[in-house]
Short mmCIF file of C-alpha atoms and ligand atoms in Angstrom, two decimals:
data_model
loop_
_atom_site.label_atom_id
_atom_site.label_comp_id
_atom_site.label_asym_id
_atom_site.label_seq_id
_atom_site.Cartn_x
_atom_site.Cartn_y
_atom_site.Cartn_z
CA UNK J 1 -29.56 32.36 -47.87
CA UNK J 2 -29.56 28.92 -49.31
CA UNK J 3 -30.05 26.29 -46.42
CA UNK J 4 -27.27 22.93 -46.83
CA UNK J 5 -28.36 20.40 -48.48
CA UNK J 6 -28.65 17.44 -46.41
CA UNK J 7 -29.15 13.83 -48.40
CA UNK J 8 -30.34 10.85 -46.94
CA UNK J 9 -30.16 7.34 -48.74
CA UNK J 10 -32.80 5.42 -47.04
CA UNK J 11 -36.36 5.95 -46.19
CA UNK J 12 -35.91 7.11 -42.13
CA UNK J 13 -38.49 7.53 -39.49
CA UNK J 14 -39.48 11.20 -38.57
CA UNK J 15 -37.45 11.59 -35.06
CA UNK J 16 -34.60 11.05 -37.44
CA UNK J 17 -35.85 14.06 -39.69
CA UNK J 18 -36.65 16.33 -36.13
CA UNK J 19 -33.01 15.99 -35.01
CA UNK J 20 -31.58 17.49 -38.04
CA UNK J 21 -33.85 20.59 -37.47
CA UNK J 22 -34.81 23.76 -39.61
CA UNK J 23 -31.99 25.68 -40.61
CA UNK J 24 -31.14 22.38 -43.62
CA UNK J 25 -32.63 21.38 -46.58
CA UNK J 26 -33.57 17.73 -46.65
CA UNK J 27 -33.93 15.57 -49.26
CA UNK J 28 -34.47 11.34 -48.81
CA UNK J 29 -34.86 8.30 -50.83
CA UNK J 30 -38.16 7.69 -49.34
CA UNK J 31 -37.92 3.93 -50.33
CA UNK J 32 -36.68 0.80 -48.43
CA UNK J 33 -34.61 -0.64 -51.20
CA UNK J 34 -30.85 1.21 -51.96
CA UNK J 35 -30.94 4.36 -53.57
CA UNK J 36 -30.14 3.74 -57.29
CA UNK J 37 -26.08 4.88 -57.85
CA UNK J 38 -27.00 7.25 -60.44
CA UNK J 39 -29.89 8.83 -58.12
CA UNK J 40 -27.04 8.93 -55.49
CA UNK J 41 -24.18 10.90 -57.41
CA UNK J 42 -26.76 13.41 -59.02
CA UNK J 43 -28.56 14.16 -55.76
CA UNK J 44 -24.85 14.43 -54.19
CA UNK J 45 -23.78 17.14 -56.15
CA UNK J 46 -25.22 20.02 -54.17
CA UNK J 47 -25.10 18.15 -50.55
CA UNK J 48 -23.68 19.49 -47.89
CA UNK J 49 -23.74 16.33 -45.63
CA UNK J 50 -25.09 12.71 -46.56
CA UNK J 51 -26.60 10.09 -43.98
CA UNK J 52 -25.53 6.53 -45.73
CA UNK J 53 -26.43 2.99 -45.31
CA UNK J 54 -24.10 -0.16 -45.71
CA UNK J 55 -25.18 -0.50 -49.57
CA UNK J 56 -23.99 2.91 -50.67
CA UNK J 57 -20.22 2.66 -51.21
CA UNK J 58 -18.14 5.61 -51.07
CA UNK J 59 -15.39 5.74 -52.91
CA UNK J 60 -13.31 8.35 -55.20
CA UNK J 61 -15.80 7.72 -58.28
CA UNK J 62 -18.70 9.11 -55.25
CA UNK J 63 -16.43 11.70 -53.25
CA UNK J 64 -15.40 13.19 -57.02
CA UNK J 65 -19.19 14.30 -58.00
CA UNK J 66 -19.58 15.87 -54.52
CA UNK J 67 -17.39 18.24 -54.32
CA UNK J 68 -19.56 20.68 -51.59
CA UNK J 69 -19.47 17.42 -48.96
CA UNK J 70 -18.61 18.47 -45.58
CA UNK J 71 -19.77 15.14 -44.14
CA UNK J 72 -20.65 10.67 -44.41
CA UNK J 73 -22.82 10.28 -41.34
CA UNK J 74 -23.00 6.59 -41.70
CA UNK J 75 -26.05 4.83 -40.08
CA UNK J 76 -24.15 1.39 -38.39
CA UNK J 77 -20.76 0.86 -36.49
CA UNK J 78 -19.28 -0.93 -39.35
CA UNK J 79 -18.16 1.33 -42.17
CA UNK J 80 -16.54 -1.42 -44.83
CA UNK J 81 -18.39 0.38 -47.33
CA UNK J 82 -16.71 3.86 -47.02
CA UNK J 83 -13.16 4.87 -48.28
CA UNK J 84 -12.04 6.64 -45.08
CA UNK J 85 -9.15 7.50 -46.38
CA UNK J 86 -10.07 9.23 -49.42
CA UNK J 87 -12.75 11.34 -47.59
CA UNK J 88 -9.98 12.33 -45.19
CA UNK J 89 -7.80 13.79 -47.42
CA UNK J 90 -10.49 15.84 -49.26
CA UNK J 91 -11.70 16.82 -45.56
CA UNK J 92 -14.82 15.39 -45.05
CA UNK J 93 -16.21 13.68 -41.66
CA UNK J 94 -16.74 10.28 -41.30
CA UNK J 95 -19.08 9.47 -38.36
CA UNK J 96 -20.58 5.89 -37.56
CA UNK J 97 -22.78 5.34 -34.59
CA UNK J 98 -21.43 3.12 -32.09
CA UNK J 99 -22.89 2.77 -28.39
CA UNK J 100 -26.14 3.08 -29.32
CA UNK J 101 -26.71 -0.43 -30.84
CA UNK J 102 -24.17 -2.72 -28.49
CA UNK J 103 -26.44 -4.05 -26.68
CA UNK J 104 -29.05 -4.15 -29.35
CA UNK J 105 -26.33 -6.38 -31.33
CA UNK J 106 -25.16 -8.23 -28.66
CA UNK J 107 -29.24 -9.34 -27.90
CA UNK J 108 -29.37 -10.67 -30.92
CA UNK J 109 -25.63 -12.91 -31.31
CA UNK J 110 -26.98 -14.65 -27.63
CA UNK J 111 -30.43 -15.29 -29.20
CA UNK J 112 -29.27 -16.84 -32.22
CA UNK J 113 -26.69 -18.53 -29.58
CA UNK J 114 -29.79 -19.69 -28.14
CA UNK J 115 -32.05 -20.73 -30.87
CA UNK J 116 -29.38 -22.75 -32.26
CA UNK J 117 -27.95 -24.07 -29.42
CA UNK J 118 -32.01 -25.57 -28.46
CA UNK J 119 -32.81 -25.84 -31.67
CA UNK J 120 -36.13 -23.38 -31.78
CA UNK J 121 -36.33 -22.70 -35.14
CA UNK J 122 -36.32 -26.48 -35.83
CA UNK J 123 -38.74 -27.16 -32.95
CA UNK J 124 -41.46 -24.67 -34.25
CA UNK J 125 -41.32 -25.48 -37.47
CA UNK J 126 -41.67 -29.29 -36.77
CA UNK J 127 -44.76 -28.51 -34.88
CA UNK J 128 -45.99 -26.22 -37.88
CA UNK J 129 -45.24 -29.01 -40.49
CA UNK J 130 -47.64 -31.66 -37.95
CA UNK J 131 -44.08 -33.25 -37.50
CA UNK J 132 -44.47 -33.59 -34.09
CA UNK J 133 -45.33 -37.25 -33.87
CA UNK J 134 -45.50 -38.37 -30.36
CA UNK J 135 -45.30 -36.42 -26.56
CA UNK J 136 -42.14 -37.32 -24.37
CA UNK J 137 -39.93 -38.69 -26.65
CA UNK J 138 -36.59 -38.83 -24.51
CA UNK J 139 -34.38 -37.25 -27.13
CA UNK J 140 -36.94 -35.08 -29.25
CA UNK J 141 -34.88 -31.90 -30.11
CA UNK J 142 -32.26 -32.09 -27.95
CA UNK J 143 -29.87 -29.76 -28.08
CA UNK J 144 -26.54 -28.19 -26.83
CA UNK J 145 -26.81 -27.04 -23.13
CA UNK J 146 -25.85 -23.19 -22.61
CA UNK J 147 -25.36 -22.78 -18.64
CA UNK J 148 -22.16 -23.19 -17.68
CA UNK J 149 -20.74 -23.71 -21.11
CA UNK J 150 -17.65 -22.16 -22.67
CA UNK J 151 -18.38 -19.04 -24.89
CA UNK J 152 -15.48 -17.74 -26.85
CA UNK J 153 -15.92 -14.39 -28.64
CA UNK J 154 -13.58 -12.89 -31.74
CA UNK J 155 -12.99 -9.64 -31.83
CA UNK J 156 -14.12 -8.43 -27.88
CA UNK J 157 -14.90 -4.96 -28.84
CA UNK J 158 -17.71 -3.42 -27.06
CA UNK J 159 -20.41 -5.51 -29.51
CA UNK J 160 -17.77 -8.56 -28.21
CA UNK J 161 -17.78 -7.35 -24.80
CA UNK J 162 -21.23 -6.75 -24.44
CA UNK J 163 -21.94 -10.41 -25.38
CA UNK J 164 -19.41 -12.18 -23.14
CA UNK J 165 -21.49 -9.95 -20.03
CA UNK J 166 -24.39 -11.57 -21.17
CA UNK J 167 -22.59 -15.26 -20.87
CA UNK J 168 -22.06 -14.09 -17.09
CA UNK J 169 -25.20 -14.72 -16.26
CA UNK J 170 -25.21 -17.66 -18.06
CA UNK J 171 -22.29 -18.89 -15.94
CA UNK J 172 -20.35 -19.22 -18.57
CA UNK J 173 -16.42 -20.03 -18.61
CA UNK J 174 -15.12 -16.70 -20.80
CA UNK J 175 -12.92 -17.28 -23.69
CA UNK J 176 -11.67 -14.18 -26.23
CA UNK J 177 -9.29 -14.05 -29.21
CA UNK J 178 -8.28 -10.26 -30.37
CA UNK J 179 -5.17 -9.30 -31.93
CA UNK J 180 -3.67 -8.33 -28.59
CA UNK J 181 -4.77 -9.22 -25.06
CA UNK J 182 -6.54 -6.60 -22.85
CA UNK J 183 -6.05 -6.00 -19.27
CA UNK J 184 -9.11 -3.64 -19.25
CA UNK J 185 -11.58 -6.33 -20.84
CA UNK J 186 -10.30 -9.05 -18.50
CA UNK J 187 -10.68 -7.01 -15.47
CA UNK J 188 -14.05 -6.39 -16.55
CA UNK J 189 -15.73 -9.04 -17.74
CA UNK J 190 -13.11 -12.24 -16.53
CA UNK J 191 -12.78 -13.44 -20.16
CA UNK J 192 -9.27 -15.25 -20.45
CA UNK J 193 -7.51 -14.73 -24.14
CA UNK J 194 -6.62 -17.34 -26.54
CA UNK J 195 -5.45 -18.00 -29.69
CA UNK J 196 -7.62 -18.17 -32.70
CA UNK J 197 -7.20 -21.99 -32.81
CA UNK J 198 -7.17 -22.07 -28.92
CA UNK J 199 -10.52 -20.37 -28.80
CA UNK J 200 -11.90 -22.42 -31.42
CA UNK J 201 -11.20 -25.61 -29.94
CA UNK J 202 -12.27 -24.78 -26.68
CA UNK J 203 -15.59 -22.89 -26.95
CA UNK J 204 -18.95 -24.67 -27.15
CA UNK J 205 -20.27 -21.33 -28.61
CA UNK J 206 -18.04 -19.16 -30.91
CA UNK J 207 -19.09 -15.92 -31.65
CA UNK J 208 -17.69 -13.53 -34.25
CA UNK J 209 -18.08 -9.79 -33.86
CA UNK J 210 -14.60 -8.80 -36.01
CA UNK J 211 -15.19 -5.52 -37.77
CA UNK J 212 -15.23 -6.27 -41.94
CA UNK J 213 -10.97 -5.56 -43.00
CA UNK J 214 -8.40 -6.58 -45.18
CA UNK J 215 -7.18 -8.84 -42.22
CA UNK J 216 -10.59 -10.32 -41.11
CA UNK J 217 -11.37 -11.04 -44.24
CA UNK J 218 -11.69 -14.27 -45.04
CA UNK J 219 -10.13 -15.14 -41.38
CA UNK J 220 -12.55 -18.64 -40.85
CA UNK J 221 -12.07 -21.15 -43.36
CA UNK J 222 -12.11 -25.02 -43.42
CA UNK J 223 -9.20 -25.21 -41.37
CA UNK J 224 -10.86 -23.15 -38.79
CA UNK J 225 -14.29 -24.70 -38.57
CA UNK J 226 -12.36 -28.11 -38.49
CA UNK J 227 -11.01 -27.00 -35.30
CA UNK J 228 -14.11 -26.54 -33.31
CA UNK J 229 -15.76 -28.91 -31.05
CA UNK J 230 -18.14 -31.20 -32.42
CA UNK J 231 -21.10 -29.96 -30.34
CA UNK J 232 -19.50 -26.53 -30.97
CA UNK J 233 -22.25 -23.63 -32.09
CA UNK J 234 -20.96 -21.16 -34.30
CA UNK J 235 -22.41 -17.59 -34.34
CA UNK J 236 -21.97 -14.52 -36.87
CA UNK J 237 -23.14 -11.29 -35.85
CA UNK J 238 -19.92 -9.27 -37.91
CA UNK J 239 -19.93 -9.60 -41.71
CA UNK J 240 -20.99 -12.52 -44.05
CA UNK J 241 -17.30 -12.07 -45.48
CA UNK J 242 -15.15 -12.37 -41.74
CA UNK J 243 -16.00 -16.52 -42.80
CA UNK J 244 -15.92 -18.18 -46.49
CA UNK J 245 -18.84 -19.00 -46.48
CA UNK J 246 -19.24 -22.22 -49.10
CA UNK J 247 -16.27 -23.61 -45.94
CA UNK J 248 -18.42 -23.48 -43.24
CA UNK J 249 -21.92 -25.38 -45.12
CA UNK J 250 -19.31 -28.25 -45.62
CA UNK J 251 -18.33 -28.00 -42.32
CA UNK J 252 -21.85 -27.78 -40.73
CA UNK J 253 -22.90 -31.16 -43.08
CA UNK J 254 -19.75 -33.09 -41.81
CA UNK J 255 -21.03 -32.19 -38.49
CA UNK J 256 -18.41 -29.73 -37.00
CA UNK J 257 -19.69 -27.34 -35.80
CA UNK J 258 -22.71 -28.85 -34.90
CA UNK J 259 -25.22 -25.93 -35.53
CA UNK J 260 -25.01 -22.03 -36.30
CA UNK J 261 -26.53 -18.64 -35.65
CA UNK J 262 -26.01 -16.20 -38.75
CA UNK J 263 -27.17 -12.91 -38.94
CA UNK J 264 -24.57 -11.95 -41.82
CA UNK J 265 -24.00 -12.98 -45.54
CA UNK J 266 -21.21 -12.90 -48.32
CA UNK J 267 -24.34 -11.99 -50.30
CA UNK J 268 -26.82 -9.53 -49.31
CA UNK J 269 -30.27 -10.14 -49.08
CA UNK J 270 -29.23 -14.09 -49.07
CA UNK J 271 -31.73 -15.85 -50.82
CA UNK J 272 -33.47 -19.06 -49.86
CA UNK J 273 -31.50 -20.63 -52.40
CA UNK J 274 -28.56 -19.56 -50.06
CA UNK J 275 -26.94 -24.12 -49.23
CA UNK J 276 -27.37 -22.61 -45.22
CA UNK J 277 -31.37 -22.11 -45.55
CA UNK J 278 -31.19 -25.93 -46.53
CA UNK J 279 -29.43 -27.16 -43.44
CA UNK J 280 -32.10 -27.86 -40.10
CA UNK J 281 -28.87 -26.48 -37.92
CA UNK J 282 -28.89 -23.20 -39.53
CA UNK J 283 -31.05 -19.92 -37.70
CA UNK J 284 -30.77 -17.00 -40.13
CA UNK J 285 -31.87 -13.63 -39.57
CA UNK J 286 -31.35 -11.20 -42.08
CA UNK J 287 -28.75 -8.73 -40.94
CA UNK J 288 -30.67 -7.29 -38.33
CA UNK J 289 -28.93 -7.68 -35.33
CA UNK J 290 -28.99 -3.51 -34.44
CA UNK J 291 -32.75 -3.78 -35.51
CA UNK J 292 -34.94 -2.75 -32.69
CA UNK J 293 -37.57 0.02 -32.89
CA UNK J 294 -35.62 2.29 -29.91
CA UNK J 295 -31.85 1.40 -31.60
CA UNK J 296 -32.41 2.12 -35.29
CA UNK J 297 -33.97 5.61 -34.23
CA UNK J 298 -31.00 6.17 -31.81
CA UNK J 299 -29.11 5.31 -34.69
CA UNK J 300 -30.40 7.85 -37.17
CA UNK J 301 -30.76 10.34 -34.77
CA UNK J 302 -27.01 9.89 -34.17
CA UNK J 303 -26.29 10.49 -37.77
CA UNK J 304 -28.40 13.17 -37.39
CA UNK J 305 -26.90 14.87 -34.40
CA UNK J 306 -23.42 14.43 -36.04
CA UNK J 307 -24.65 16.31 -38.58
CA UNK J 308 -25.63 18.98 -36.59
CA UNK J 309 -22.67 19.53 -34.83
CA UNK J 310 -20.65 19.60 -38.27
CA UNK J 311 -22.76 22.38 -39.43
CA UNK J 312 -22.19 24.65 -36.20
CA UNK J 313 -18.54 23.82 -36.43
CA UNK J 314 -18.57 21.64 -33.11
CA UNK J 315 -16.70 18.10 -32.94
CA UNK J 316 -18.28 14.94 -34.00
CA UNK J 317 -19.88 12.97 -31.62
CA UNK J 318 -19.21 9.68 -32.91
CA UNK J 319 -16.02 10.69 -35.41
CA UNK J 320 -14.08 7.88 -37.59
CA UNK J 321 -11.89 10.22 -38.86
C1 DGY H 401 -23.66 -2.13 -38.34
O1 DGY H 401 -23.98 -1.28 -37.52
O2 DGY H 401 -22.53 -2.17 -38.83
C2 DGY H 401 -24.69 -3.11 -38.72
O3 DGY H 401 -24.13 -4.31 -39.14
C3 DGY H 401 -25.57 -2.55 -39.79
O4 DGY H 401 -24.88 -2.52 -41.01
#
């Protein structure tokens, strides 16, 4: 008997390979850059199930030359990229992997917090460039303190969450803006809701964790960013497109906010012609917030797992749809 053909679009470490076991037949992009479109549709033909990546988008044109899919094990919590809809009424399983990379995630929106807030990208490379001129000058890099500051998430999911426990220990006066309050998330982490524009105005640190939608899309502007504090820090650790992006490099060069923390683009890889890479209170990192050795193998392993499960005919683990 033929074994299901299971189709991976991105190069994946072993463990990942392991957890989907014997009884499938694998085959892999074995590269680090996106699987070409027309690779993708042609080796999706026969597939049974397909572990996907944020570049591959699946829509009708996709789901139409796969007509044996059973399954879109997507590898990262957001899944803007993936018609959900249209898979759903042709049947097939959407999974994502959530859980596993929260805290991962939420590591890596407080250290860009951090970096911009005390300026450590700017400090190292001022001692790289020999532009460190003179020891104990009073006001050399100083920066935005973070103990006992105000941190105001958007969109207090558990990536959201996860980052306002962090500001605990911090000391941190807890701020969040969703698009309803929540008795459960105030209870457990003492975060008091706001309004967008309350939140905004109030937080020394905003962080954005919104999932990618038709309603976040878009949702920080100029009018936004003109609302934060002067010596506010604004982080992204959501999607390059939650924020226009062209607003907020106007807004950083008239000095509100005062600095950022990006981890997400409109345009994927950014380039270092990207304005932000020209600004000294810009840290970028390039969309790597879930990357840690231990979370992007928990990750794939999920997919793989949810795989699994779909081909004995037991529930997803981590189901969308
Ligand atoms: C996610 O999990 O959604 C990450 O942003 C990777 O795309």
């Amino acid at each position: 008997m033929t074994k299901p053909l299971v189709y991976l679009t991105r190069r994946l470490p072993g463990q990942v390979l392991s957890a989907l076991g014997p009884d499938v037949d694998i085959r892999m992009w074995d590269d680090d850059s996106p699987c070409p479109r027309d690779v993708l549709l042609q080796a999706c033909t026969q597939a049974t199930a397909v572990l996907t990546q944020a570049t591959d988008q699946i829509n009708e044109e996709f789901l139409a030359t796969a007509p044996h899919l059973r399954i879109i094990a997507h590898f990262g919590v957001g899944y803007n990229n993936i018609d959900v809809a249209a898979c759903t009424a042709r049947s097939i399983r959407v999974t994502n992997t959530p859980g596993v990379l929260t805290q991962t995630t939420a590591d890596m929106g407080f250290a860009l917090l951090m970096a911009a807030a005390r300026r450590i990208v700017e400090g190292h490379t001022c001692i790289a460039r020999d532009e460190w001129r003179y020891a104990a000058v009073p006001l050399h890099m100083a920066g935005q303190d973070i103990y006992g500051a105000t941190l105001g998430v958007i969109g207090a999911g558990r990536i959201g969450g996860a980052v306002l426990r962090r500001g605990r220990g911090f000391n941190m006066k807890l701020l969040y803006h969703n698009r309803a309050p929540s008795a459960t998330l105030e209870a457990d982490t003492g975060a008091a809701f706001r309004s967008l524009d309350e939140l905004l105005g109030q937080s020394n640190f905003v962080v954005m964790c919104v999932p990618l939608t038709p309603e976040t899309r878009g949702m920080l502007s100029a009018r936004e960013f003109a609302l934060m504090r002067p010596d506010g820090v604004f982080v992204n650790i959501s999607r390059g497109q939650t924020i226009i992006e062209a607003d907020l490099v106007a807004a950083l060069k008239a000095g509100r906010p005062w600095a950022a923390g990006l981890d997400v683009f409109e345009q994927e890889p950014a380039r270092s012609t990207n304005p932000l890479l020209s600004l000294p209170n810009v840290v970028c990192t390039p969309h790597c917030g879930s990357s840690s050795i231990a979370t992007r193998t928990g990750m794939g392993v999920l997919c793989a797992r949810n795989i699994v499960a779909m081909l004995a005919k037991q529930p997803a683990l981590t189901p969308v749809n």
